[in-house]
Amino acid sequence: MTRIIADISVSLDGFVTGPDPGPDNGLGTGGEALHTWAFSDDPDDRRYLGEGTARSGAVILGRRLFDVVDGPGGWDDSVGYGAGEVGRPAFVVVTSSPPEAIRLADLDWTFVTTGLADAVTAARERAEAASSHSGKDLDVVLMGGGATIGSALAAGLVDALTLHLAPVVLGAGTPLFTGGPPRALVRRSVTSTSTATHLTYDVL
């Protein structure tokens, strides 16, 4: 069964970027520390990265994050979602205005202008098609940014939440949680490494 999984790195004080993020500084000042685990040689870090990309039938991201990853300093063959891992999923971008041009034209992009719920529906369809083709269950991964994941949680669109808690206090930046209705979580796993504590919850 295809699930909707929010998956994001976060600081101890709840930020998913450092201060002053932008197209040329996607993670903000000091925000690179959030993703140290993704480049670690620790076998548990490698397992989380590999399992996360392997289960991804489709990936949702917001327009701001798209502008970062598609920008001149964004993803390439060595850095990006699934780089060095198995396969590349479909990508669904929530936006009010699709871009006129795409640098990463070799990736499978869909731009949804009718809201987050419709983006989740589109991504689920892509993931289910990929599941049928591969013969294994694949999920939709909400990779961010923080506002997109927060909105999805508030709207009850998320089945599971995976946080990679980095041992850093950023002091400011983009917060993951900014309000919304309460949500009960059931912890499913905790794995600690030198670079992160990986937490997985079911969202009730």
mmCIF file of N, CA and C in Angstrom, residues 32-169:
data_model
loop_
_atom_site.group_PDB
_atom_site.id
_atom_site.type_symbol
_atom_site.label_atom_id
_atom_site.label_comp_id
_atom_site.label_asym_id
_atom_site.label_seq_id
_atom_site.Cartn_x
_atom_site.Cartn_y
_atom_site.Cartn_z
ATOM 1 N N GLU A 32 23.819 23.616 6.460
ATOM 2 C CA GLU A 32 24.445 22.405 5.925
ATOM 3 C C GLU A 32 24.611 21.327 7.002
ATOM 4 N N ALA A 33 24.728 21.772 8.261
ATOM 5 C CA ALA A 33 24.901 20.811 9.355
ATOM 6 C C ALA A 33 23.700 19.882 9.507
ATOM 7 N N LEU A 34 22.545 20.301 8.997
ATOM 8 C CA LEU A 34 21.353 19.462 9.094
ATOM 9 C C LEU A 34 21.490 18.176 8.293
ATOM 10 N N HIS A 35 22.277 18.221 7.219
ATOM 11 C CA HIS A 35 22.350 17.094 6.300
ATOM 12 C C HIS A 35 23.688 16.372 6.348
ATOM 13 N N THR A 36 24.469 16.606 7.401
ATOM 14 C CA THR A 36 25.737 15.895 7.543
ATOM 15 C C THR A 36 25.530 14.390 7.494
ATOM 16 N N TRP A 37 24.438 13.919 8.084
ATOM 17 C CA TRP A 37 24.173 12.479 8.126
ATOM 18 C C TRP A 37 24.041 11.880 6.730
ATOM 19 N N ALA A 38 23.541 12.651 5.764
ATOM 20 C CA ALA A 38 23.307 12.122 4.416
ATOM 21 C C ALA A 38 24.609 11.860 3.669
ATOM 22 N N PHE A 39 25.728 12.411 4.163
ATOM 23 C CA PHE A 39 27.024 12.195 3.529
ATOM 24 C C PHE A 39 27.958 11.393 4.424
ATOM 25 N N SER A 40 27.401 10.838 5.483
ATOM 26 C CA SER A 40 28.177 10.075 6.460
ATOM 27 C C SER A 40 28.493 8.676 5.943
ATOM 28 N N ASP A 41 29.563 8.104 6.458
ATOM 29 C CA ASP A 41 29.902 6.707 6.153
ATOM 30 C C ASP A 41 29.343 5.746 7.190
ATOM 31 N N ASP A 42 28.650 6.282 8.204
ATOM 32 C CA ASP A 42 28.064 5.409 9.226
ATOM 33 C C ASP A 42 27.060 4.463 8.565
ATOM 34 N N PRO A 43 27.132 3.164 8.852
ATOM 35 C CA PRO A 43 26.224 2.223 8.180
ATOM 36 C C PRO A 43 24.747 2.478 8.463
ATOM 37 N N ASP A 44 24.419 2.987 9.647
ATOM 38 C CA ASP A 44 23.011 3.291 9.929
ATOM 39 C C ASP A 44 22.541 4.505 9.144
ATOM 40 N N ASP A 45 23.406 5.519 9.012
ATOM 41 C CA ASP A 45 23.055 6.666 8.174
ATOM 42 C C ASP A 45 22.874 6.222 6.730
ATOM 43 N N ARG A 46 23.782 5.378 6.229
ATOM 44 C CA ARG A 46 23.685 4.905 4.846
ATOM 45 C C ARG A 46 22.414 4.083 4.648
ATOM 46 N N ARG A 47 22.044 3.310 5.661
ATOM 47 C CA ARG A 47 20.835 2.488 5.547
ATOM 48 C C ARG A 47 19.597 3.365 5.448
ATOM 49 N N TYR A 48 19.508 4.394 6.293
ATOM 50 C CA TYR A 48 18.351 5.291 6.237
ATOM 51 C C TYR A 48 18.254 5.984 4.884
ATOM 52 N N LEU A 49 19.380 6.439 4.370
ATOM 53 C CA LEU A 49 19.373 7.115 3.078
ATOM 54 C C LEU A 49 18.956 6.152 1.971
ATOM 55 N N GLY A 50 19.550 4.962 1.978
ATOM 56 C CA GLY A 50 19.246 3.994 0.937
ATOM 57 C C GLY A 50 17.815 3.507 0.987
ATOM 58 N N GLU A 51 17.310 3.221 2.183
ATOM 59 C CA GLU A 51 15.935 2.748 2.311
ATOM 60 C C GLU A 51 14.945 3.844 1.925
ATOM 61 N N GLY A 52 15.270 5.092 2.276
ATOM 62 C CA GLY A 52 14.370 6.186 1.956
ATOM 63 C C GLY A 52 14.228 6.409 0.466
ATOM 64 N N THR A 53 15.348 6.387 -0.252
ATOM 65 C CA THR A 53 15.275 6.589 -1.694
ATOM 66 C C THR A 53 14.692 5.367 -2.394
ATOM 67 N N ALA A 54 14.987 4.181 -1.882
ATOM 68 C CA ALA A 54 14.479 2.964 -2.521
ATOM 69 C C ALA A 54 12.963 2.855 -2.430
ATOM 70 N N ARG A 55 12.366 3.433 -1.377
ATOM 71 C CA ARG A 55 10.915 3.312 -1.215
ATOM 72 C C ARG A 55 10.153 4.428 -1.924
ATOM 73 N N SER A 56 10.877 5.350 -2.559
ATOM 74 C CA SER A 56 10.253 6.548 -3.110
ATOM 75 C C SER A 56 9.699 6.285 -4.507
ATOM 76 N N GLY A 57 8.374 6.205 -4.616
ATOM 77 C CA GLY A 57 7.745 6.107 -5.917
ATOM 78 C C GLY A 57 7.468 7.466 -6.521
ATOM 79 N N ALA A 58 7.315 8.466 -5.670
ATOM 80 C CA ALA A 58 7.144 9.857 -6.092
ATOM 81 C C ALA A 58 7.542 10.746 -4.922
ATOM 82 N N VAL A 59 7.971 11.963 -5.250
ATOM 83 C CA VAL A 59 8.458 12.903 -4.243
ATOM 84 C C VAL A 59 7.762 14.243 -4.449
ATOM 85 N N ILE A 60 7.262 14.815 -3.353
ATOM 86 C CA ILE A 60 6.601 16.120 -3.397
ATOM 87 C C ILE A 60 7.512 17.185 -2.796
ATOM 88 N N LEU A 61 7.573 18.327 -3.461
ATOM 89 C CA LEU A 61 8.291 19.467 -2.891
ATOM 90 C C LEU A 61 7.576 20.749 -3.270
ATOM 91 N N GLY A 62 7.816 21.779 -2.463
ATOM 92 C CA GLY A 62 7.239 23.084 -2.726
ATOM 93 C C GLY A 62 8.051 23.855 -3.756
ATOM 94 N N ARG A 63 7.488 24.973 -4.224
ATOM 95 C CA ARG A 63 8.154 25.748 -5.279
ATOM 96 C C ARG A 63 9.466 26.359 -4.815
ATOM 97 N N ARG A 64 9.522 26.837 -3.585
ATOM 98 C CA ARG A 64 10.776 27.428 -3.110
ATOM 99 C C ARG A 64 11.896 26.414 -3.121
ATOM 100 N N LEU A 65 11.598 25.198 -2.681
ATOM 101 C CA LEU A 65 12.620 24.162 -2.682
ATOM 102 C C LEU A 65 12.987 23.764 -4.110
ATOM 103 N N PHE A 66 11.990 23.710 -4.983
ATOM 104 C CA PHE A 66 12.291 23.426 -6.387
ATOM 105 C C PHE A 66 13.276 24.450 -6.947
ATOM 106 N N ASP A 67 13.045 25.742 -6.648
ATOM 107 C CA ASP A 67 13.926 26.775 -7.170
ATOM 108 C C ASP A 67 15.362 26.599 -6.674
ATOM 109 N N VAL A 68 15.506 26.052 -5.468
ATOM 110 C CA VAL A 68 16.847 25.790 -4.931
ATOM 111 C C VAL A 68 17.488 24.611 -5.659
ATOM 112 N N VAL A 69 16.781 23.488 -5.757
ATOM 113 C CA VAL A 69 17.394 22.286 -6.330
ATOM 114 C C VAL A 69 17.597 22.420 -7.840
ATOM 115 N N ASP A 70 16.756 23.230 -8.509
ATOM 116 C CA ASP A 70 16.900 23.412 -9.955
ATOM 117 C C ASP A 70 17.791 24.596 -10.290
ATOM 118 N N GLY A 71 18.230 25.334 -9.283
ATOM 119 C CA GLY A 71 19.080 26.497 -9.507
ATOM 120 C C GLY A 71 20.499 26.105 -9.873
ATOM 121 N N PRO A 72 21.324 27.092 -10.228
ATOM 122 C CA PRO A 72 22.697 26.817 -10.675
ATOM 123 C C PRO A 72 23.530 26.048 -9.659
ATOM 124 N N GLY A 73 23.291 26.276 -8.371
ATOM 125 C CA GLY A 73 24.050 25.566 -7.346
ATOM 126 C C GLY A 73 23.307 24.386 -6.755
ATOM 127 N N GLY A 74 22.272 23.928 -7.443
ATOM 128 C CA GLY A 74 21.427 22.859 -6.923
ATOM 129 C C GLY A 74 21.925 21.469 -7.258
ATOM 130 N N TRP A 75 20.978 20.586 -7.506
ATOM 131 C CA TRP A 75 21.322 19.175 -7.726
ATOM 132 C C TRP A 75 22.150 18.986 -8.993
ATOM 133 N N ASP A 76 22.978 17.913 -8.943
ATOM 134 C CA ASP A 76 23.681 17.448 -10.134
ATOM 135 C C ASP A 76 23.804 15.928 -10.023
ATOM 136 N N ASP A 77 24.672 15.327 -10.797
ATOM 137 C CA ASP A 77 24.763 13.865 -10.799
ATOM 138 C C ASP A 77 25.284 13.302 -9.490
ATOM 139 N N SER A 78 25.996 14.136 -8.705
ATOM 140 C CA SER A 78 26.575 13.639 -7.457
ATOM 141 C C SER A 78 25.800 14.088 -6.230
ATOM 142 N N VAL A 79 25.010 15.131 -6.349
ATOM 143 C CA VAL A 79 24.236 15.654 -5.221
ATOM 144 C C VAL A 79 22.794 15.839 -5.667
ATOM 145 N N GLY A 80 21.880 15.217 -4.943
ATOM 146 C CA GLY A 80 20.470 15.342 -5.282
ATOM 147 C C GLY A 80 19.712 14.136 -4.787
ATOM 148 N N TYR A 81 18.412 14.171 -4.932
ATOM 149 C CA TYR A 81 17.587 13.084 -4.422
ATOM 150 C C TYR A 81 17.891 11.809 -5.201
ATOM 151 N N GLY A 82 18.370 10.801 -4.478
ATOM 152 C CA GLY A 82 18.679 9.522 -5.106
ATOM 153 C C GLY A 82 20.033 9.471 -5.778
ATOM 154 N N ALA A 83 20.821 10.545 -5.727
ATOM 155 C CA ALA A 83 22.139 10.511 -6.354
ATOM 156 C C ALA A 83 22.984 9.422 -5.713
ATOM 157 N N GLY A 84 23.503 8.534 -6.512
ATOM 158 C CA GLY A 84 24.299 7.433 -6.005
ATOM 159 C C GLY A 84 23.477 6.293 -5.453
ATOM 160 N N GLU A 85 22.160 6.416 -5.481
ATOM 161 C CA GLU A 85 21.290 5.360 -4.983
ATOM 162 C C GLU A 85 20.540 4.730 -6.158
ATOM 163 N N VAL A 86 19.546 3.920 -5.857
ATOM 164 C CA VAL A 86 18.840 3.182 -6.896
ATOM 165 C C VAL A 86 17.702 4.024 -7.479
ATOM 166 N N GLY A 87 17.772 4.272 -8.792
ATOM 167 C CA GLY A 87 16.655 4.877 -9.495
ATOM 168 C C GLY A 87 16.407 6.337 -9.160
ATOM 169 N N ARG A 88 15.494 6.937 -9.904
ATOM 170 C CA ARG A 88 15.059 8.304 -9.678
ATOM 171 C C ARG A 88 13.533 8.318 -9.722
ATOM 172 N N PRO A 89 12.873 8.810 -8.691
ATOM 173 C CA PRO A 89 11.414 8.832 -8.677
ATOM 174 C C PRO A 89 10.860 9.987 -9.498
ATOM 175 N N ALA A 90 9.546 10.012 -9.659
ATOM 176 C CA ALA A 90 8.860 11.174 -10.217
ATOM 177 C C ALA A 90 8.818 12.271 -9.163
ATOM 178 N N PHE A 91 8.854 13.525 -9.605
ATOM 179 C CA PHE A 91 8.813 14.662 -8.695
ATOM 180 C C PHE A 91 7.568 15.489 -8.992
ATOM 181 N N VAL A 92 6.848 15.861 -7.922
ATOM 182 C CA VAL A 92 5.637 16.660 -8.033
ATOM 183 C C VAL A 92 5.869 17.952 -7.249
ATOM 184 N N VAL A 93 5.701 19.087 -7.915
ATOM 185 C CA VAL A 93 5.967 20.382 -7.302
ATOM 186 C C VAL A 93 4.647 21.119 -7.102
ATOM 187 N N VAL A 94 4.420 21.602 -5.876
ATOM 188 C CA VAL A 94 3.249 22.413 -5.567
ATOM 189 C C VAL A 94 3.608 23.874 -5.845
ATOM 190 N N THR A 95 2.877 24.515 -6.743
ATOM 191 C CA THR A 95 3.226 25.872 -7.124
ATOM 192 C C THR A 95 2.012 26.592 -7.681
ATOM 193 N N SER A 96 2.025 27.908 -7.605
ATOM 194 C CA SER A 96 0.970 28.693 -8.248
ATOM 195 C C SER A 96 1.328 29.041 -9.685
ATOM 196 N N SER A 97 2.626 28.899 -10.014
ATOM 197 C CA SER A 97 3.062 29.242 -11.378
ATOM 198 C C SER A 97 4.241 28.358 -11.779
ATOM 199 N N PRO A 98 4.032 27.417 -12.695
ATOM 200 C CA PRO A 98 5.121 26.556 -13.155
ATOM 201 C C PRO A 98 6.259 27.366 -13.763
ATOM 202 N N PRO A 99 7.481 26.880 -13.672
ATOM 203 C CA PRO A 99 8.621 27.614 -14.246
ATOM 204 C C PRO A 99 8.570 27.600 -15.771
ATOM 205 N N GLU A 100 9.167 28.603 -16.377
ATOM 206 C CA GLU A 100 9.221 28.661 -17.838
ATOM 207 C C GLU A 100 10.273 27.714 -18.397
ATOM 208 N N ALA A 101 11.302 27.422 -17.617
ATOM 209 C CA ALA A 101 12.364 26.516 -18.059
ATOM 210 C C ALA A 101 12.828 25.684 -16.872
ATOM 211 N N ILE A 102 13.373 24.498 -17.135
ATOM 212 C CA ILE A 102 13.854 23.595 -16.093
ATOM 213 C C ILE A 102 15.280 23.197 -16.436
ATOM 214 N N ARG A 103 16.196 23.413 -15.508
ATOM 215 C CA ARG A 103 17.588 22.997 -15.730
ATOM 216 C C ARG A 103 17.705 21.480 -15.683
ATOM 217 N N LEU A 104 17.056 20.851 -14.686
ATOM 218 C CA LEU A 104 17.129 19.399 -14.504
ATOM 219 C C LEU A 104 16.053 18.708 -15.340
ATOM 220 N N ALA A 105 16.137 18.928 -16.651
ATOM 221 C CA ALA A 105 15.087 18.439 -17.545
ATOM 222 C C ALA A 105 15.108 16.927 -17.706
ATOM 223 N N ASP A 106 16.179 16.261 -17.256
ATOM 224 C CA ASP A 106 16.238 14.807 -17.374
ATOM 225 C C ASP A 106 15.444 14.107 -16.272
ATOM 226 N N LEU A 107 14.976 14.862 -15.271
ATOM 227 C CA LEU A 107 14.149 14.292 -14.217
ATOM 228 C C LEU A 107 12.673 14.443 -14.592
ATOM 229 N N ASP A 108 11.838 13.620 -13.979
ATOM 230 C CA ASP A 108 10.407 13.573 -14.281
ATOM 231 C C ASP A 108 9.685 14.557 -13.358
ATOM 232 N N TRP A 109 9.294 15.720 -13.900
ATOM 233 C CA TRP A 109 8.654 16.772 -13.113
ATOM 234 C C TRP A 109 7.179 16.914 -13.477
ATOM 235 N N THR A 110 6.329 17.067 -12.458
ATOM 236 C CA THR A 110 4.931 17.435 -12.639
ATOM 237 C C THR A 110 4.663 18.644 -11.754
ATOM 238 N N PHE A 111 4.035 19.679 -12.298
ATOM 239 C CA PHE A 111 3.744 20.898 -11.542
ATOM 240 C C PHE A 111 2.242 20.989 -11.335
ATOM 241 N N VAL A 112 1.840 21.062 -10.064
ATOM 242 C CA VAL A 112 0.421 21.085 -9.694
ATOM 243 C C VAL A 112 0.093 22.468 -9.159
ATOM 244 N N THR A 113 -0.884 23.116 -9.779
ATOM 245 C CA THR A 113 -1.225 24.497 -9.430
ATOM 246 C C THR A 113 -2.522 24.599 -8.638
ATOM 247 N N THR A 114 -3.118 23.461 -8.289
ATOM 248 C CA THR A 114 -4.437 23.475 -7.646
ATOM 249 C C THR A 114 -4.380 23.080 -6.172
ATOM 250 N N GLY A 115 -3.211 23.134 -5.575
ATOM 251 C CA GLY A 115 -3.118 22.927 -4.138
ATOM 252 C C GLY A 115 -2.438 21.640 -3.729
ATOM 253 N N LEU A 116 -2.113 21.585 -2.436
ATOM 254 C CA LEU A 116 -1.334 20.479 -1.896
ATOM 255 C C LEU A 116 -2.087 19.149 -1.969
ATOM 256 N N ALA A 117 -3.381 19.161 -1.673
ATOM 257 C CA ALA A 117 -4.143 17.908 -1.715
ATOM 258 C C ALA A 117 -4.112 17.303 -3.111
ATOM 259 N N ASP A 118 -4.230 18.130 -4.136
ATOM 260 C CA ASP A 118 -4.171 17.629 -5.507
ATOM 261 C C ASP A 118 -2.768 17.136 -5.850
ATOM 262 N N ALA A 119 -1.753 17.787 -5.297
ATOM 263 C CA ALA A 119 -0.383 17.330 -5.519
ATOM 264 C C ALA A 119 -0.173 15.952 -4.895
ATOM 265 N N VAL A 120 -0.729 15.746 -3.701
ATOM 266 C CA VAL A 120 -0.628 14.434 -3.059
ATOM 267 C C VAL A 120 -1.339 13.376 -3.900
ATOM 268 N N THR A 121 -2.507 13.712 -4.429
ATOM 269 C CA THR A 121 -3.231 12.768 -5.286
ATOM 270 C C THR A 121 -2.414 12.419 -6.521
ATOM 271 N N ALA A 122 -1.831 13.424 -7.159
ATOM 272 C CA ALA A 122 -1.021 13.187 -8.350
ATOM 273 C C ALA A 122 0.202 12.338 -8.026
ATOM 274 N N ALA A 123 0.848 12.633 -6.899
ATOM 275 C CA ALA A 123 2.024 11.874 -6.507
ATOM 276 C C ALA A 123 1.660 10.427 -6.149
ATOM 277 N N ARG A 124 0.532 10.251 -5.500
ATOM 278 C CA ARG A 124 0.092 8.894 -5.169
ATOM 279 C C ARG A 124 -0.132 8.073 -6.447
ATOM 280 N N GLU A 125 -0.752 8.699 -7.447
ATOM 281 C CA GLU A 125 -0.975 8.003 -8.710
ATOM 282 C C GLU A 125 0.352 7.597 -9.348
ATOM 283 N N ARG A 126 1.340 8.494 -9.303
ATOM 284 C CA ARG A 126 2.654 8.175 -9.878
ATOM 285 C C ARG A 126 3.323 7.067 -9.096
ATOM 286 N N ALA A 127 3.224 7.112 -7.754
ATOM 287 C CA ALA A 127 3.845 6.078 -6.925
ATOM 288 C C ALA A 127 3.172 4.724 -7.118
ATOM 289 N N GLU A 128 1.854 4.719 -7.239
ATOM 290 C CA GLU A 128 1.143 3.461 -7.449
ATOM 291 C C GLU A 128 1.486 2.859 -8.807
ATOM 292 N N ALA A 129 1.651 3.707 -9.820
ATOM 293 C CA ALA A 129 2.068 3.210 -11.126
ATOM 294 C C ALA A 129 3.476 2.629 -11.063
ATOM 295 N N ALA A 130 4.360 3.306 -10.335
ATOM 296 C CA ALA A 130 5.724 2.799 -10.174
ATOM 297 C C ALA A 130 5.727 1.502 -9.376
ATOM 298 N N SER A 131 4.836 1.399 -8.378
ATOM 299 C CA SER A 131 4.727 0.164 -7.605
ATOM 300 C C SER A 131 4.312 -0.995 -8.500
ATOM 301 N N SER A 132 3.329 -0.749 -9.353
ATOM 302 C CA SER A 132 2.853 -1.790 -10.266
ATOM 303 C C SER A 132 3.953 -2.226 -11.220
ATOM 304 N N HIS A 133 4.736 -1.260 -11.689
ATOM 305 C CA HIS A 133 5.809 -1.563 -12.635
ATOM 306 C C HIS A 133 6.942 -2.335 -11.976
ATOM 307 N N SER A 134 7.254 -1.982 -10.719
ATOM 308 C CA SER A 134 8.399 -2.598 -10.029
ATOM 309 C C SER A 134 8.038 -3.879 -9.288
ATOM 310 N N GLY A 135 6.748 -4.060 -9.013
ATOM 311 C CA GLY A 135 6.325 -5.237 -8.267
ATOM 312 C C GLY A 135 6.535 -5.136 -6.776
ATOM 313 N N LYS A 136 6.786 -3.926 -6.259
ATOM 314 C CA LYS A 136 6.925 -3.737 -4.813
ATOM 315 C C LYS A 136 6.233 -2.445 -4.420
ATOM 316 N N ASP A 137 5.816 -2.365 -3.149
ATOM 317 C CA ASP A 137 5.123 -1.178 -2.665
ATOM 318 C C ASP A 137 6.088 0.000 -2.583
ATOM 319 N N LEU A 138 5.706 1.102 -3.194
ATOM 320 C CA LEU A 138 6.476 2.331 -3.134
ATOM 321 C C LEU A 138 5.600 3.426 -2.552
ATOM 322 N N ASP A 139 6.240 4.406 -1.932
ATOM 323 C CA ASP A 139 5.530 5.454 -1.213
ATOM 324 C C ASP A 139 5.710 6.805 -1.871
ATOM 325 N N VAL A 140 4.905 7.756 -1.398
ATOM 326 C CA VAL A 140 5.096 9.173 -1.720
ATOM 327 C C VAL A 140 5.888 9.795 -0.578
ATOM 328 N N VAL A 141 6.974 10.468 -0.914
ATOM 329 C CA VAL A 141 7.805 11.121 0.096
ATOM 330 C C VAL A 141 7.657 12.633 -0.035
ATOM 331 N N LEU A 142 7.220 13.265 1.043
ATOM 332 C CA LEU A 142 7.188 14.723 1.142
ATOM 333 C C LEU A 142 8.548 15.177 1.648
ATOM 334 N N MET A 143 9.375 15.736 0.749
ATOM 335 C CA MET A 143 10.732 16.086 1.169
ATOM 336 C C MET A 143 10.834 17.537 1.628
ATOM 337 N N GLY A 144 9.786 18.299 1.477
ATOM 338 C CA GLY A 144 9.838 19.675 1.965
ATOM 339 C C GLY A 144 9.515 20.672 0.876
ATOM 340 N N GLY A 145 9.763 21.922 1.199
ATOM 341 C CA GLY A 145 10.315 22.448 2.420
ATOM 342 C C GLY A 145 9.420 22.323 3.641
ATOM 343 N N GLY A 146 9.866 23.033 4.671
ATOM 344 C CA GLY A 146 9.183 22.962 5.946
ATOM 345 C C GLY A 146 7.726 23.369 5.881
ATOM 346 N N ALA A 147 7.410 24.424 5.122
ATOM 347 C CA ALA A 147 6.026 24.887 5.038
ATOM 348 C C ALA A 147 5.141 23.844 4.364
ATOM 349 N N THR A 148 5.677 23.169 3.350
ATOM 350 C CA THR A 148 4.908 22.137 2.651
ATOM 351 C C THR A 148 4.605 20.970 3.578
ATOM 352 N N ILE A 149 5.596 20.531 4.319
ATOM 353 C CA ILE A 149 5.374 19.423 5.249
ATOM 354 C C ILE A 149 4.442 19.850 6.375
ATOM 355 N N GLY A 150 4.645 21.045 6.918
ATOM 356 C CA GLY A 150 3.760 21.529 7.973
ATOM 357 C C GLY A 150 2.319 21.609 7.508
ATOM 358 N N SER A 151 2.104 22.104 6.292
ATOM 359 C CA SER A 151 0.752 22.206 5.754
ATOM 360 C C SER A 151 0.135 20.831 5.541
ATOM 361 N N ALA A 152 0.922 19.890 5.067
ATOM 362 C CA ALA A 152 0.419 18.535 4.850
ATOM 363 C C ALA A 152 0.036 17.864 6.155
ATOM 364 N N LEU A 153 0.844 18.067 7.184
ATOM 365 C CA LEU A 153 0.502 17.522 8.500
ATOM 366 C C LEU A 153 -0.777 18.142 9.033
ATOM 367 N N ALA A 154 -0.900 19.460 8.905
ATOM 368 C CA ALA A 154 -2.084 20.151 9.407
ATOM 369 C C ALA A 154 -3.342 19.712 8.676
ATOM 370 N N ALA A 155 -3.199 19.362 7.398
ATOM 371 C CA ALA A 155 -4.352 18.959 6.592
ATOM 372 C C ALA A 155 -4.673 17.476 6.717
ATOM 373 N N GLY A 156 -3.885 16.751 7.512
ATOM 374 C CA GLY A 156 -4.148 15.324 7.682
ATOM 375 C C GLY A 156 -3.787 14.489 6.473
ATOM 376 N N LEU A 157 -2.798 14.942 5.692
ATOM 377 C CA LEU A 157 -2.420 14.243 4.465
ATOM 378 C C LEU A 157 -1.244 13.291 4.644
ATOM 379 N N VAL A 158 -0.692 13.209 5.848
ATOM 380 C CA VAL A 158 0.543 12.463 6.083
ATOM 381 C C VAL A 158 0.252 11.199 6.887
ATOM 382 N N ASP A 159 0.800 10.075 6.428
ATOM 383 C CA ASP A 159 0.648 8.801 7.143
ATOM 384 C C ASP A 159 1.788 8.552 8.126
ATOM 385 N N ALA A 160 2.993 9.018 7.774
ATOM 386 C CA ALA A 160 4.159 8.770 8.619
ATOM 387 C C ALA A 160 5.099 9.961 8.539
ATOM 388 N N LEU A 161 5.831 10.181 9.613
ATOM 389 C CA LEU A 161 6.773 11.294 9.717
ATOM 390 C C LEU A 161 8.134 10.748 10.113
ATOM 391 N N THR A 162 9.138 11.015 9.282
ATOM 392 C CA THR A 162 10.515 10.645 9.597
ATOM 393 C C THR A 162 11.325 11.922 9.776
ATOM 394 N N LEU A 163 11.913 12.073 10.948
ATOM 395 C CA LEU A 163 12.754 13.228 11.264
ATOM 396 C C LEU A 163 14.186 12.765 11.448
ATOM 397 N N HIS A 164 15.107 13.497 10.854
ATOM 398 C CA HIS A 164 16.533 13.270 11.064
ATOM 399 C C HIS A 164 17.012 14.427 11.940
ATOM 400 N N LEU A 165 17.076 14.179 13.226
ATOM 401 C CA LEU A 165 17.342 15.227 14.212
ATOM 402 C C LEU A 165 18.848 15.446 14.317
ATOM 403 N N ALA A 166 19.295 16.594 13.802
ATOM 404 C CA ALA A 166 20.724 16.895 13.776
ATOM 405 C C ALA A 166 21.158 17.526 15.095
ATOM 406 N N PRO A 167 22.349 17.191 15.583
ATOM 407 C CA PRO A 167 22.827 17.741 16.856
ATOM 408 C C PRO A 167 23.367 19.157 16.687
ATOM 409 N N VAL A 168 22.470 20.078 16.324
ATOM 410 C CA VAL A 168 22.858 21.461 16.108
ATOM 411 C C VAL A 168 21.700 22.357 16.527
ATOM 412 N N VAL A 169 22.026 23.513 17.085
ATOM 413 C CA VAL A 169 21.043 24.547 17.411
ATOM 414 C C VAL A 169 21.315 25.720 16.476
#
